Tab-separated table of C-alpha atoms in Angstrom:
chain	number	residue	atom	x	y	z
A	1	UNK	CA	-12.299	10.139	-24.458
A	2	UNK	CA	-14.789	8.272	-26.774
A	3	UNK	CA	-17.391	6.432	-25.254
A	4	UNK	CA	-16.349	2.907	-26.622
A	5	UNK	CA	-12.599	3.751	-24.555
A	6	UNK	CA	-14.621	4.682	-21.695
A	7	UNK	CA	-16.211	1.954	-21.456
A	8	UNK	CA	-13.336	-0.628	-22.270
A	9	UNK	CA	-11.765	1.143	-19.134
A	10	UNK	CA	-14.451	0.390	-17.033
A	11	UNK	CA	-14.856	-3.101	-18.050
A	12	UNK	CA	-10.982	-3.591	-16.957
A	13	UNK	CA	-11.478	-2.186	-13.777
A	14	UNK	CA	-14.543	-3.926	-13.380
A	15	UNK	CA	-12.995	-6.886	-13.944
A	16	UNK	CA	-9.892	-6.088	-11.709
A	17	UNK	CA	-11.796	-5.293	-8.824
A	18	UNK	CA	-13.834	-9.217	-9.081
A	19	UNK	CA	-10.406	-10.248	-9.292
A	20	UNK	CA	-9.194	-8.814	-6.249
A	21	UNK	CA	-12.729	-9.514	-4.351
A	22	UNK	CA	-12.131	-13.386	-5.677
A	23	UNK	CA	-8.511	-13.357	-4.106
A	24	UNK	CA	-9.360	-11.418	-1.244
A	25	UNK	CA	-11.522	-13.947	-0.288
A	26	UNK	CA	-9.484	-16.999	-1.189
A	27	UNK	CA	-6.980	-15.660	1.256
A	28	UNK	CA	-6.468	-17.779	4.896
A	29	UNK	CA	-3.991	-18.820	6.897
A	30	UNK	CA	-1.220	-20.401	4.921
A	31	UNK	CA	2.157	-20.612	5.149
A	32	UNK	CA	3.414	-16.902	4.888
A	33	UNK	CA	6.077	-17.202	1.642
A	34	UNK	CA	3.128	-19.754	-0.110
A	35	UNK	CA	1.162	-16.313	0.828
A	36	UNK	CA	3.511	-13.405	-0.205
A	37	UNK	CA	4.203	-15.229	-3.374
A	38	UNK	CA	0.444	-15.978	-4.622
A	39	UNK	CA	-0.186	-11.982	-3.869
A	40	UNK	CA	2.872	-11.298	-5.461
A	41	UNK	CA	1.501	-13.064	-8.946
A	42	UNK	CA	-2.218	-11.420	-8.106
A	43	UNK	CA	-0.453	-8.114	-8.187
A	44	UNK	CA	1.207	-9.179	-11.571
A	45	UNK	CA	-2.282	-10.331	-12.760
A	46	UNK	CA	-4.420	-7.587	-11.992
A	47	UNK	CA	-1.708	-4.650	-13.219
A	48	UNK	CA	-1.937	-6.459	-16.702
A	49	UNK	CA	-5.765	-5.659	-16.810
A	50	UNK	CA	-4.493	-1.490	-15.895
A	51	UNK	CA	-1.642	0.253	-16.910
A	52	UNK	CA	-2.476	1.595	-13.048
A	53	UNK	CA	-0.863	0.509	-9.804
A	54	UNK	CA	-2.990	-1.976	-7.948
A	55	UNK	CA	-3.476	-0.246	-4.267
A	56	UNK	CA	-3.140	-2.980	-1.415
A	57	UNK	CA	-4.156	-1.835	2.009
A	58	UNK	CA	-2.640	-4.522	4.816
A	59	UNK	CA	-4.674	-5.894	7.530
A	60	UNK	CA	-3.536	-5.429	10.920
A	61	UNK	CA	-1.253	-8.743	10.901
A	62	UNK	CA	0.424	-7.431	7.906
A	63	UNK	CA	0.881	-4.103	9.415
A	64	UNK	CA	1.882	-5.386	12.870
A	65	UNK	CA	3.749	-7.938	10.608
A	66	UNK	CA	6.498	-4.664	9.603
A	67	UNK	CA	9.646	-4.781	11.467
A	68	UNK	CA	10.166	-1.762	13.671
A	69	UNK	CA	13.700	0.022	13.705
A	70	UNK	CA	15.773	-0.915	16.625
A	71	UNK	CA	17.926	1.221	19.149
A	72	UNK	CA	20.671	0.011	20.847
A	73	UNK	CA	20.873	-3.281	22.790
A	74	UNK	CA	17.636	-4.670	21.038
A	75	UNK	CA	15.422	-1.958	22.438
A	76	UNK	CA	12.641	-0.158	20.591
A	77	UNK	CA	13.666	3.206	19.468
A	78	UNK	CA	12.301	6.169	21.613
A	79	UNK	CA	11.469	8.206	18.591
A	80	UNK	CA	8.018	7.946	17.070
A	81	UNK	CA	8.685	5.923	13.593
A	82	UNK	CA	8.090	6.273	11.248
A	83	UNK	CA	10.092	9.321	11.655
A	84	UNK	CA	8.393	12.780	11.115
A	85	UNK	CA	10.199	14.679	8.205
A	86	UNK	CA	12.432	17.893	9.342
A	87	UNK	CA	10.354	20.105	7.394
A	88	UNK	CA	7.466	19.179	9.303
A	89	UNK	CA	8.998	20.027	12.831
A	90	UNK	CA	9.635	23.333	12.016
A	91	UNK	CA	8.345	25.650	14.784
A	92	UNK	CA	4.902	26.790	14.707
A	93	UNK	CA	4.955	24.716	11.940
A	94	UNK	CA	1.184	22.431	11.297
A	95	UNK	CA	1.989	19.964	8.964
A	96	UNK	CA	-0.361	17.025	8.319
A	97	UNK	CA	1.203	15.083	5.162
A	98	UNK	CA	4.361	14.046	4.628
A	99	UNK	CA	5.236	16.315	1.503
A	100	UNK	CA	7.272	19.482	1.434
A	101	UNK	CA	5.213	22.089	1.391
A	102	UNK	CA	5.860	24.762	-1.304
A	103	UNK	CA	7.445	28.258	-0.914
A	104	UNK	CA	5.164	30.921	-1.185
């Protein structure tokens, strides 16, 4: 990669990340679909400076925000969600991501 690229690349995520420091901070309670729309057009505005996805880590109120499956009658489910995949509950099995691990 020539050095002018390089450098145009870090300029645009230079300028991506002021972008998402200057939003972050404009950010406060309002009402919630004013909200999810604005960061819906910040997402749109900072993946035309990258051809990258943008990365968004919730806060806790977005995370405890995340409807949990339901068992019957309205109660929580007694599983663990999200659920653990099959491939991880094999026996003796260790597993500590959620891909499928390779034959081998």
């Amino acid at each position: 990669m020539s050095e002018a690229t390089d450098d145009g690349a870090r300029e645009r995520w230079a300028a991506r990340r002021r972008l998402v420091k200057q939003q972050t901070k404009a950010l406060d309670s309002v009402d919630r679909a004013e909200l999810i729309a604005q960061q819906q057009a910040w997402v749109r505005e900072a993946q035309a400076l990258t051809d990258l996805p943008l990365a968004i880590t919730g806060g806790a109120e977005e995370v405890a925000a995340i409807p949990r499956p339901r068992g019957p009658r309205g109660s929580p489910r007694t599983r663990s969600w999200p659920r653990i995949p099959p491939w991880c509950r094999a026996p003796g099995m260790i597993c500590a991501s959620t891909t499928r691990p390779t034959p081998g």
